[in-house]
Amino acid sequence: EAGVTQFPSHSVIEKGQTVTLRCDPISGHDNLYWYRRVMGKEIKFLLHFVKESKQDESGMPNNRFLAERTGGTYSTLKVQPAELEDSGVYFCASGLGGGTDTQYFGPGTRLTVL
Amino acid sequence: GQNIDQPTEMTATEGAIVQINCTYQTSGFNGLFWYQQHAGEAPTFLSYNVLDGLEEKGRFSSFLSRSKGYSYLLLKELQMKDSASYLCAVRDDNAGNMLTFGGGTRLMVKP
């Protein structure tokens, strides 16, 4: 069974540009999460989808970040316009939900904003 | 808010046993997870504890004491491939399904 995949693995853009990150969850997982790790800090939650609905977006830093999950399958996270402090590794995770709700992580997208 | 603390780095010898501690403060504890992460790769799920006690999975065990806000991950018969970061994460009933992570413990296994 394929795990969570993310594209691209790396992205280098200039300040002010737009970047879109994609996450494909494990097939059948209704729950999809975005997290971010900036340099030297811990992994932090951004938002949570259940199918196509945003369940919790309390971790989104500001309105330059837009996440979508049309159709309840893959998700995209767009940063527009990107700022220097957006640099970091963006992780996606998926899970079945329920009691344990183990979250399975993708390898992340390393974003560098110059 | 939540506060999760774990040591930044640890070093151990191949074949030995190492214990990685994690302390947390949370208002609505609903589970603690340990993940292993090799550099540049996805965090990989290791264990889940929600009740007090020890959960054993092969060479890895995880312990939880809810009253003390404390967990540890025990790695036995260390192998070189165990060199990685180990992440402690807590789920809080008052914060939905999101996980709150500690900073991770970078473990170096030496021959």
Coordinates of N, CA and C in Angstrom, one line a residue:
Chain A
E1 N 0.9 -1.2 0.0 CA 0.0 0.0 0.0 C 0.9 1.2 0.0
A2 N 0.6 2.2 -0.9 CA 1.4 3.4 -1.0 C 1.1 4.3 0.3
G3 N 2.2 4.9 0.7 CA 2.1 5.8 1.8 C 1.7 7.2 1.4
V4 N 1.7 8.2 2.3 CA 1.4 9.6 1.9 C 2.5 10.1 1.0
T5 N 2.2 10.7 -0.1 CA 3.2 11.3 -1.0 C 2.9 12.8 -1.1
Q6 N 4.1 13.5 -1.3 CA 4.0 14.9 -1.4 C 4.9 15.4 -2.6
F7 N 4.4 16.5 -3.2 CA 5.1 17.0 -4.3 C 5.1 18.5 -4.3
P8 N 6.1 19.2 -4.6 CA 7.5 18.6 -4.9 C 8.2 18.3 -3.6
S9 N 9.4 17.7 -3.7 CA 10.1 17.4 -2.5 C 10.9 18.6 -2.1
H10 N 11.3 19.4 -3.0 CA 12.0 20.7 -2.7 C 11.4 21.8 -3.6
S11 N 11.4 23.0 -3.1 CA 11.0 24.2 -3.9 C 11.7 25.4 -3.4
V12 N 12.4 26.0 -4.4 CA 13.1 27.3 -4.0 C 12.4 28.4 -4.8
I13 N 11.9 29.4 -4.2 CA 11.2 30.5 -4.8 C 11.7 31.8 -4.2
E14 N 11.4 32.9 -4.9 CA 11.7 34.2 -4.4 C 10.6 34.8 -3.7
K15 N 10.9 35.7 -2.7 CA 9.9 36.4 -2.0 C 8.9 37.0 -2.9
G16 N 7.6 36.9 -2.6 CA 6.6 37.5 -3.4 C 6.0 36.5 -4.4
Q17 N 6.7 35.4 -4.7 CA 6.1 34.5 -5.7 C 5.1 33.6 -5.0
T18 N 4.5 32.8 -5.8 CA 3.5 31.8 -5.3 C 4.0 30.4 -5.4
V19 N 3.6 29.6 -4.5 CA 4.0 28.2 -4.5 C 2.8 27.3 -4.1
T20 N 2.6 26.2 -4.8 CA 1.6 25.3 -4.4 C 2.1 23.9 -4.1
L21 N 1.8 23.4 -2.9 CA 2.3 22.1 -2.5 C 1.2 21.2 -2.6
R22 N 1.5 19.9 -2.9 CA 0.4 18.9 -3.1 C 0.7 17.7 -2.2
C23 N -0.4 17.2 -1.7 CA -0.4 16.0 -0.8 C -1.4 15.0 -1.3
D24 N -0.9 13.7 -1.5 CA -1.8 12.6 -1.7 C -1.8 11.7 -0.5
P25 N -3.0 11.6 0.2 CA -3.0 10.8 1.4 C -3.1 9.3 1.0
I26 N -3.0 8.5 2.0 CA -3.2 7.1 1.9 C -4.6 6.9 1.4
S27 N -4.8 6.0 0.5 CA -6.2 5.7 -0.1 C -7.1 5.3 1.0
G28 N -8.3 6.0 1.1 CA -9.3 5.6 2.1 C -9.2 6.4 3.3
H29 N -8.2 7.2 3.5 CA -8.1 8.1 4.7 C -8.9 9.4 4.5
D30 N -9.9 9.5 5.3 CA -10.7 10.7 5.2 C -10.0 11.9 5.9
N31 N -9.2 11.7 6.9 CA -8.5 12.7 7.6 C -7.2 13.1 7.0
L32 N -7.0 14.4 6.7 CA -5.8 14.9 6.2 C -5.3 16.1 6.9
Y33 N -4.0 16.1 7.3 CA -3.5 17.2 8.1 C -2.3 17.8 7.4
W34 N -2.1 19.1 7.6 CA -0.9 19.8 7.2 C -0.2 20.3 8.4
Y35 N 1.2 20.1 8.4 CA 2.0 20.6 9.5 C 3.2 21.3 8.9
R36 N 3.9 22.0 9.7 CA 5.1 22.7 9.2 C 6.2 22.7 10.2
R37 N 7.4 22.6 9.8 CA 8.6 22.7 10.7 C 9.5 23.8 10.1
V38 N 9.6 24.9 10.9 CA 10.6 25.9 10.5 C 11.9 25.6 11.2
M39 N 12.9 26.2 10.6 CA 14.3 25.9 11.1 C 14.4 26.0 12.6
G40 N 14.9 24.9 13.2 CA 15.2 25.0 14.6 C 14.0 24.9 15.6
K41 N 12.8 24.7 15.0 CA 11.6 24.6 15.8 C 11.0 23.3 15.7
E42 N 9.9 23.1 16.5 CA 9.2 21.8 16.4 C 8.2 21.8 15.3
I43 N 7.7 20.6 14.9 CA 6.7 20.5 13.9 C 5.4 21.1 14.5
K44 N 4.7 22.0 13.7 CA 3.5 22.6 14.2 C 2.3 22.4 13.3
F45 N 1.2 22.2 13.8 CA 0.0 22.0 13.1 C -0.5 23.2 12.3
L46 N -1.0 23.0 11.1 CA -1.6 24.0 10.3 C -3.1 23.9 10.2
L47 N -3.5 22.7 9.6 CA -4.9 22.5 9.5 C -5.3 21.1 9.3
H48 N -6.6 20.8 9.4 CA -7.1 19.4 9.4 C -8.3 19.4 8.5
F49 N -8.3 18.5 7.5 CA -9.5 18.2 6.7 C -10.2 16.9 7.1
V50 N -11.5 16.9 7.1 CA -12.2 15.6 7.1 C -12.9 15.6 5.8
K51 N -12.5 14.6 4.9 CA -12.9 14.6 3.5 C -12.6 16.0 2.9
E52 N -13.6 16.7 2.4 CA -13.3 17.9 1.7 C -13.5 19.1 2.6
S53 N -13.9 18.9 3.9 CA -14.3 20.0 4.8 C -13.1 20.3 5.7
K54 N -12.9 21.6 5.9 CA -11.9 22.0 6.9 C -12.5 21.8 8.3
Q55 N -11.9 20.9 9.1 CA -12.3 20.7 10.4 C -11.7 21.6 11.4
D56 N -10.5 22.0 11.2 CA -9.7 22.8 12.1 C -8.6 23.5 11.3
E57 N -8.7 24.9 11.2 CA -7.6 25.6 10.6 C -7.0 26.6 11.5
S58 N -7.0 26.3 12.8 CA -6.5 27.2 13.8 C -5.0 27.4 13.7
G59 N -4.3 26.6 13.0 CA -2.8 26.7 12.9 C -2.3 27.5 11.7
M60 N -3.2 27.9 10.8 CA -2.8 28.6 9.6 C -2.3 30.0 10.1
P61 N -1.1 30.3 9.6 CA -0.4 31.5 10.1 C -1.1 32.8 9.7
N62 N -1.6 32.9 8.5 CA -2.2 34.1 8.0 C -3.0 33.8 6.7
N63 N -3.5 34.9 6.1 CA -4.3 34.6 4.9 C -3.5 34.5 3.6
R64 N -2.2 34.4 3.8 CA -1.4 34.1 2.6 C -1.4 32.6 2.3
F65 N -1.9 31.9 3.2 CA -1.9 30.4 3.1 C -3.4 30.0 2.8
L66 N -3.5 29.1 1.7 CA -4.8 28.6 1.4 C -4.7 27.1 1.1
A67 N -5.5 26.4 1.8 CA -5.5 24.9 1.6 C -6.9 24.5 1.1
E68 N -6.8 23.5 0.2 CA -8.0 23.0 -0.4 C -7.9 21.5 -0.5
R69 N -9.1 20.9 -0.6 CA -9.1 19.4 -0.7 C -10.4 19.1 -1.5
T70 N -10.5 19.6 -2.7 CA -11.7 19.4 -3.5 C -11.8 17.9 -3.8
G71 N -13.0 17.4 -3.6 CA -13.3 16.0 -3.9 C -12.9 15.1 -2.8
G72 N -12.2 15.6 -1.8 CA -11.9 14.8 -0.6 C -10.8 13.8 -0.8
T73 N -10.0 14.0 -1.9 CA -8.8 13.1 -2.1 C -7.5 13.9 -1.8
Y74 N -6.8 14.3 -2.8 CA -5.6 15.0 -2.6 C -5.9 16.4 -2.1
S75 N -4.8 17.0 -1.5 CA -5.0 18.4 -1.0 C -3.8 19.3 -1.5
T76 N -4.1 20.5 -1.7 CA -3.1 21.5 -2.0 C -3.0 22.6 -1.0
L77 N -1.8 23.1 -0.8 CA -1.5 24.2 0.1 C -0.8 25.2 -0.7
K78 N -1.4 26.4 -0.9 CA -0.9 27.5 -1.7 C -0.4 28.6 -0.7
V79 N 0.8 29.1 -1.0 CA 1.3 30.2 -0.3 C 1.5 31.4 -1.3
Q80 N 0.8 32.5 -1.0 CA 0.7 33.6 -2.0 C 0.5 34.9 -1.3
P81 N 1.4 35.9 -1.3 CA 2.7 35.8 -1.8 C 3.6 35.2 -0.7
A82 N 4.7 34.5 -1.1 CA 5.6 33.9 -0.1 C 6.5 34.9 0.5
E83 N 6.7 34.7 1.8 CA 7.6 35.6 2.6 C 8.8 34.7 3.1
L84 N 9.9 35.4 3.5 CA 11.1 34.7 3.9 C 10.8 33.7 5.1
E85 N 9.9 34.2 6.0 CA 9.6 33.3 7.2 C 8.8 32.1 6.9
D86 N 8.3 32.0 5.6 CA 7.6 30.8 5.2 C 8.5 29.6 4.9
S87 N 9.8 29.8 4.9 CA 10.7 28.7 4.6 C 10.6 27.7 5.7
G88 N 10.7 26.4 5.3 CA 10.6 25.3 6.2 C 10.2 24.0 5.5
V89 N 9.9 23.0 6.3 CA 9.5 21.8 5.7 C 8.0 21.6 6.0
Y90 N 7.2 21.4 5.0 CA 5.7 21.2 5.1 C 5.4 19.8 5.0
F91 N 4.8 19.3 6.1 CA 4.5 17.9 6.1 C 2.9 17.7 6.0
C92 N 2.6 16.6 5.3 CA 1.2 16.2 5.2 C 1.1 14.9 6.0
A93 N -0.1 14.7 6.6 CA -0.3 13.4 7.3 C -1.8 13.0 7.0
S94 N -2.0 11.7 7.0 CA -3.4 11.2 6.8 C -3.7 10.2 7.8
G95 N -5.0 10.0 8.1 CA -5.4 9.0 9.1 C -6.9 8.6 8.9
L96 N -7.2 7.5 9.5 CA -8.6 7.0 9.3 C -9.6 7.7 10.3
G97 N -9.0 8.3 11.3 CA -9.9 8.9 12.3 C -10.2 7.9 13.4
G98 N -11.2 8.2 14.2 CA -11.6 7.2 15.2 C -10.8 7.3 16.5
G99 N -10.8 6.3 17.3 CA -10.1 6.4 18.6 C -8.7 6.7 18.6
T100 N -7.9 5.8 18.0 CA -6.4 6.0 18.0 C -6.1 7.1 17.0
D101 N -6.7 7.1 15.9 CA -6.4 8.0 14.8 C -4.9 8.3 14.6
T102 N -4.2 7.2 14.4 CA -2.8 7.4 14.1 C -2.6 8.2 12.8
Q103 N -1.7 9.1 12.8 CA -1.5 10.0 11.6 C -0.2 9.5 11.0
Y104 N -0.3 9.2 9.7 CA 0.8 8.7 8.9 C 1.4 9.9 8.0
F105 N 2.6 10.1 8.2 CA 3.2 11.3 7.6 C 3.9 11.0 6.2
G106 N 3.8 12.1 5.4 CA 4.6 12.1 4.1 C 6.0 12.6 4.4
P107 N 6.8 12.5 3.3 CA 8.2 12.9 3.5 C 8.5 14.4 3.6
G108 N 7.4 15.2 3.3 CA 7.5 16.6 3.4 C 8.0 17.3 2.1
T109 N 7.7 18.6 2.0 CA 8.2 19.5 1.0 C 9.1 20.5 1.7
R110 N 10.3 20.6 1.2 CA 11.2 21.6 1.8 C 11.1 22.9 1.0
L111 N 10.6 23.9 1.6 CA 10.3 25.2 0.9 C 11.4 26.2 1.3
T112 N 12.1 26.8 0.4 CA 13.1 27.8 0.6 C 12.6 29.1 -0.1
V113 N 12.4 30.2 0.7 CA 12.0 31.4 0.1 C 13.2 32.4 0.2
L114 N 13.7 32.8 -0.9 CA 14.9 33.7 -1.0 C 14.5 35.2 -1.1
Chain B
G1 N -2.3 26.3 26.7 CA -1.4 25.8 25.8 C -0.7 24.5 26.2
Q2 N 0.1 23.9 25.4 CA 0.8 22.7 25.7 C 2.2 22.9 25.7
N3 N 2.9 22.1 26.5 CA 4.4 22.2 26.6 C 4.9 20.8 26.6
I4 N 5.8 20.5 25.6 CA 6.3 19.1 25.5 C 7.8 19.3 25.4
D5 N 8.5 18.6 26.4 CA 9.9 18.7 26.5 C 10.6 17.3 26.3
Q6 N 11.6 17.3 25.5 CA 12.4 16.1 25.4 C 13.9 16.5 25.1
P7 N 14.9 15.7 25.5 CA 16.3 16.1 25.3 C 16.6 16.3 23.8
T8 N 17.5 17.2 23.6 CA 17.8 17.6 22.2 C 18.6 16.5 21.5
E9 N 19.6 16.0 22.2 CA 20.5 15.0 21.6 C 20.8 13.9 22.7
M10 N 21.1 12.7 22.1 CA 21.6 11.6 23.0 C 22.5 10.8 22.1
T11 N 23.5 10.2 22.8 CA 24.4 9.3 22.2 C 24.4 7.9 22.9
A12 N 24.5 6.8 22.1 CA 24.5 5.5 22.8 C 25.3 4.6 21.9
T13 N 25.6 3.5 22.5 CA 26.5 2.5 21.8 C 25.7 1.4 21.2
E14 N 26.1 0.9 20.0 CA 25.5 -0.2 19.4 C 25.4 -1.4 20.3
G15 N 24.2 -2.0 20.4 CA 23.9 -3.1 21.2 C 23.4 -2.8 22.6
A16 N 23.5 -1.5 23.0 CA 23.1 -1.0 24.3 C 21.6 -0.7 24.3
I17 N 21.1 -0.2 25.5 CA 19.7 0.2 25.6 C 19.7 1.7 25.9
V18 N 18.8 2.4 25.3 CA 18.7 3.9 25.5 C 17.2 4.2 25.8
Q19 N 17.0 5.2 26.7 CA 15.7 5.6 27.1 C 15.6 7.1 26.8
I20 N 14.6 7.4 26.0 CA 14.3 8.8 25.6 C 13.1 9.3 26.3
N21 N 13.3 10.3 27.2 CA 12.2 10.8 28.0 C 11.4 12.0 27.3
C22 N 10.1 12.1 27.7 CA 9.3 13.1 27.2 C 8.3 13.5 28.3
T23 N 8.3 14.8 28.6 CA 7.3 15.3 29.6 C 6.4 16.3 28.9
Y24 N 5.2 16.3 29.4 CA 4.2 17.2 28.7 C 3.2 17.8 29.7
Q25 N 2.7 18.9 29.3 CA 1.6 19.5 30.1 C 0.5 19.8 29.2
T26 N -0.7 19.2 29.5 CA -1.8 19.4 28.6 C -3.1 19.3 29.5
S27 N -4.2 20.0 29.0 CA -5.4 20.1 29.8 C -6.3 18.9 29.6
G28 N -6.3 18.4 28.4 CA -7.2 17.3 28.0 C -6.5 16.2 27.3
F29 N -5.6 15.5 28.0 CA -4.8 14.5 27.4 C -5.6 13.4 26.7
N30 N -5.2 13.1 25.5 CA -5.9 12.1 24.7 C -5.0 11.3 23.9
G31 N -3.8 10.9 24.4 CA -2.9 10.1 23.7 C -1.6 10.7 23.4
L32 N -0.6 9.8 23.5 CA 0.8 10.2 23.2 C 1.4 9.3 22.1
F33 N 2.1 9.9 21.2 CA 2.6 9.2 20.0 C 4.2 9.4 20.0
W34 N 4.9 8.3 19.6 CA 6.3 8.4 19.3 C 6.5 8.1 17.8
Y35 N 7.3 9.0 17.2 CA 7.6 8.8 15.8 C 9.2 8.8 15.7
Q36 N 9.6 8.1 14.6 CA 11.0 8.1 14.3 C 11.2 8.8 13.0
Q37 N 12.2 9.7 12.9 CA 12.4 10.4 11.6 C 13.9 10.4 11.3
H38 N 14.2 9.7 10.1 CA 15.5 9.8 9.6 C 15.6 11.1 8.7
A39 N 16.8 11.6 8.6 CA 17.0 12.9 8.0 C 16.4 12.9 6.5
G40 N 15.5 13.9 6.3 CA 15.0 14.0 4.9 C 13.9 13.0 4.6
E41 N 13.4 12.2 5.6 CA 12.4 11.3 5.4 C 11.1 11.6 6.2
A42 N 10.1 10.8 6.0 CA 8.8 11.0 6.7 C 9.0 10.6 8.1
P43 N 8.4 11.3 9.1 CA 8.2 10.7 10.4 C 7.5 9.4 10.4
T44 N 8.0 8.4 11.0 CA 7.4 7.0 10.9 C 6.8 6.7 12.3
F45 N 5.5 6.3 12.3 CA 4.8 6.0 13.6 C 5.5 4.8 14.2
L46 N 5.8 5.0 15.6 CA 6.4 3.9 16.4 C 5.4 3.3 17.4
S47 N 4.8 4.2 18.1 CA 3.9 3.7 19.2 C 2.9 4.8 19.6
Y48 N 1.9 4.2 20.3 CA 0.8 5.1 20.8 C 0.4 4.6 22.2
N49 N 0.4 5.5 23.2 CA -0.1 5.2 24.6 C -1.2 6.2 24.9
V50 N -2.2 5.6 25.5 CA -3.3 6.5 26.0 C -3.6 6.1 27.5
L51 N -3.3 4.9 27.9 CA -3.4 4.4 29.2 C -2.1 4.2 29.9
D52 N -2.0 4.3 31.2 CA -0.8 4.2 31.9 C -0.2 2.8 31.6
G53 N 1.1 2.7 31.6 CA 1.8 1.4 31.5 C 2.7 1.4 30.3
L54 N 3.2 0.2 30.0 CA 4.2 -0.1 29.0 C 3.6 -0.8 27.8
E55 N 3.9 -0.3 26.6 CA 3.5 -1.0 25.4 C 4.8 -1.4 24.7
E56 N 4.9 -2.7 24.4 CA 6.1 -3.3 23.8 C 5.9 -3.7 22.4
K57 N 6.9 -3.3 21.6 CA 6.8 -3.7 20.1 C 8.2 -4.1 19.7
G58 N 8.6 -5.3 19.8 CA 9.9 -5.8 19.4 C 10.9 -5.1 20.3
R59 N 11.9 -4.4 19.6 CA 13.0 -3.8 20.3 C 12.6 -2.5 21.0
F60 N 11.4 -2.0 20.6 CA 11.0 -0.7 21.1 C 9.8 -0.8 22.1
S61 N 9.9 -0.1 23.1 CA 8.8 0.0 24.1 C 8.5 1.4 24.4
S62 N 7.3 1.7 24.8 CA 6.9 3.1 25.2 C 6.1 3.0 26.5
F63 N 6.4 3.9 27.4 CA 5.8 3.9 28.7 C 5.1 5.2 28.9
L64 N 3.9 5.2 29.6 CA 3.2 6.4 29.9 C 2.8 6.4 31.4
S65 N 2.9 7.6 32.0 CA 2.3 7.9 33.3 C 1.5 9.2 33.1
R66 N 0.2 9.1 33.1 CA -0.6 10.3 32.9 C -0.5 11.2 34.1
S67 N -0.5 10.7 35.3 CA -0.5 11.5 36.5 C 0.8 12.4 36.6
K68 N 1.9 11.8 36.0 CA 3.2 12.6 36.0 C 3.4 13.3 34.7
G69 N 2.5 13.2 33.7 CA 2.8 13.8 32.5 C 4.1 13.4 31.8
Y70 N 4.3 12.1 31.8 CA 5.6 11.6 31.5 C 5.5 10.4 30.6
S71 N 6.4 10.3 29.6 CA 6.5 9.1 28.8 C 8.0 8.9 28.5
Y72 N 8.3 7.6 28.2 CA 9.6 7.4 27.6 C 9.5 6.3 26.5
L73 N 10.5 6.4 25.6 CA 10.7 5.4 24.6 C 12.0 4.7 24.9
L74 N 11.9 3.4 24.9 CA 13.0 2.5 25.3 C 13.4 1.7 24.0
L75 N 14.7 1.9 23.6 CA 15.2 1.2 22.5 C 16.2 0.2 23.0
K76 N 16.0 -1.1 22.7 CA 16.9 -2.2 23.1 C 17.8 -2.6 21.9
E77 N 18.9 -3.3 22.3 CA 19.8 -3.9 21.3 C 20.0 -2.9 20.1
L78 N 20.5 -1.7 20.5 CA 20.6 -0.7 19.5 C 21.4 -1.1 18.3
Q79 N 20.9 -0.6 17.1 CA 21.6 -0.9 15.9 C 21.9 0.5 15.2
M80 N 22.9 0.5 14.4 CA 23.3 1.7 13.7 C 22.2 2.4 13.0
K81 N 21.3 1.7 12.5 CA 20.1 2.2 11.7 C 19.1 2.9 12.6
D82 N 19.3 2.8 14.0 CA 18.4 3.5 14.9 C 18.8 4.9 15.1
S83 N 19.9 5.3 14.5 CA 20.3 6.7 14.6 C 19.3 7.5 13.8
A84 N 18.6 8.4 14.5 CA 17.5 9.2 13.9 C 17.0 10.2 14.9
S85 N 16.0 11.0 14.5 CA 15.4 11.8 15.5 C 14.1 11.1 16.0
Y86 N 13.8 11.2 17.2 CA 12.6 10.6 17.8 C 11.7 11.7 18.4
L87 N 10.5 11.7 17.9 CA 9.6 12.8 18.1 C 8.5 12.3 19.0
C88 N 8.2 13.1 20.1 CA 7.1 12.8 21.0 C 6.0 13.8 20.7
A89 N 4.8 13.3 20.6 CA 3.7 14.2 20.2 C 2.4 13.8 21.0
V90 N 1.7 14.8 21.4 CA 0.5 14.6 22.3 C -0.7 15.1 21.6
R91 N -1.8 14.4 21.8 CA -3.1 14.9 21.3 C -3.9 15.3 22.5
D92 N -4.6 16.4 22.4 CA -5.4 17.0 23.4 C -6.8 17.1 23.0
D93 N -7.7 16.6 23.9 CA -9.2 16.7 23.6 C -9.7 18.1 23.3
N94 N -9.0 19.1 23.9 CA -9.4 20.5 23.7 C -8.9 21.1 22.5
A95 N -8.1 20.3 21.7 CA -7.5 20.9 20.5 C -7.8 20.0 19.3
G96 N -8.9 19.3 19.3 CA -9.2 18.5 18.1 C -8.3 17.3 17.9
N97 N -8.1 17.0 16.7 CA -7.2 15.8 16.4 C -5.8 16.1 16.2
M98 N -5.4 17.4 16.3 CA -4.1 17.8 15.9 C -3.1 17.2 16.9
L99 N -1.9 17.0 16.5 CA -0.8 16.6 17.3 C 0.1 17.8 17.7
T100 N 0.5 17.9 18.9 CA 1.5 18.9 19.3 C 2.8 18.2 19.6
F101 N 3.8 18.6 18.9 CA 5.1 17.9 18.9 C 6.1 18.6 19.9
G102 N 7.0 17.7 20.4 CA 8.2 18.2 21.1 C 9.2 18.5 20.0
G103 N 10.3 19.0 20.4 CA 11.4 19.4 19.4 C 12.1 18.2 18.8
G104 N 11.9 17.0 19.4 CA 12.6 15.9 18.9 C 13.9 15.6 19.6
T105 N 14.3 14.4 19.7 CA 15.6 14.0 20.3 C 16.4 13.3 19.2
R106 N 17.6 13.9 18.9 CA 18.5 13.3 17.9 C 19.3 12.3 18.5
L107 N 19.2 11.0 18.2 CA 19.9 9.9 18.7 C 21.0 9.5 17.8
M108 N 22.3 9.4 18.3 CA 23.4 9.0 17.5 C 23.8 7.6 18.1
V109 N 23.9 6.6 17.3 CA 24.3 5.3 17.8 C 25.7 5.1 17.2
K110 N 26.7 4.8 18.2 CA 28.1 4.7 17.8 C 28.5 3.2 17.9
P111 N 29.4 2.8 17.0 CA 29.9 1.4 17.0 C 30.5 1.0 18.4

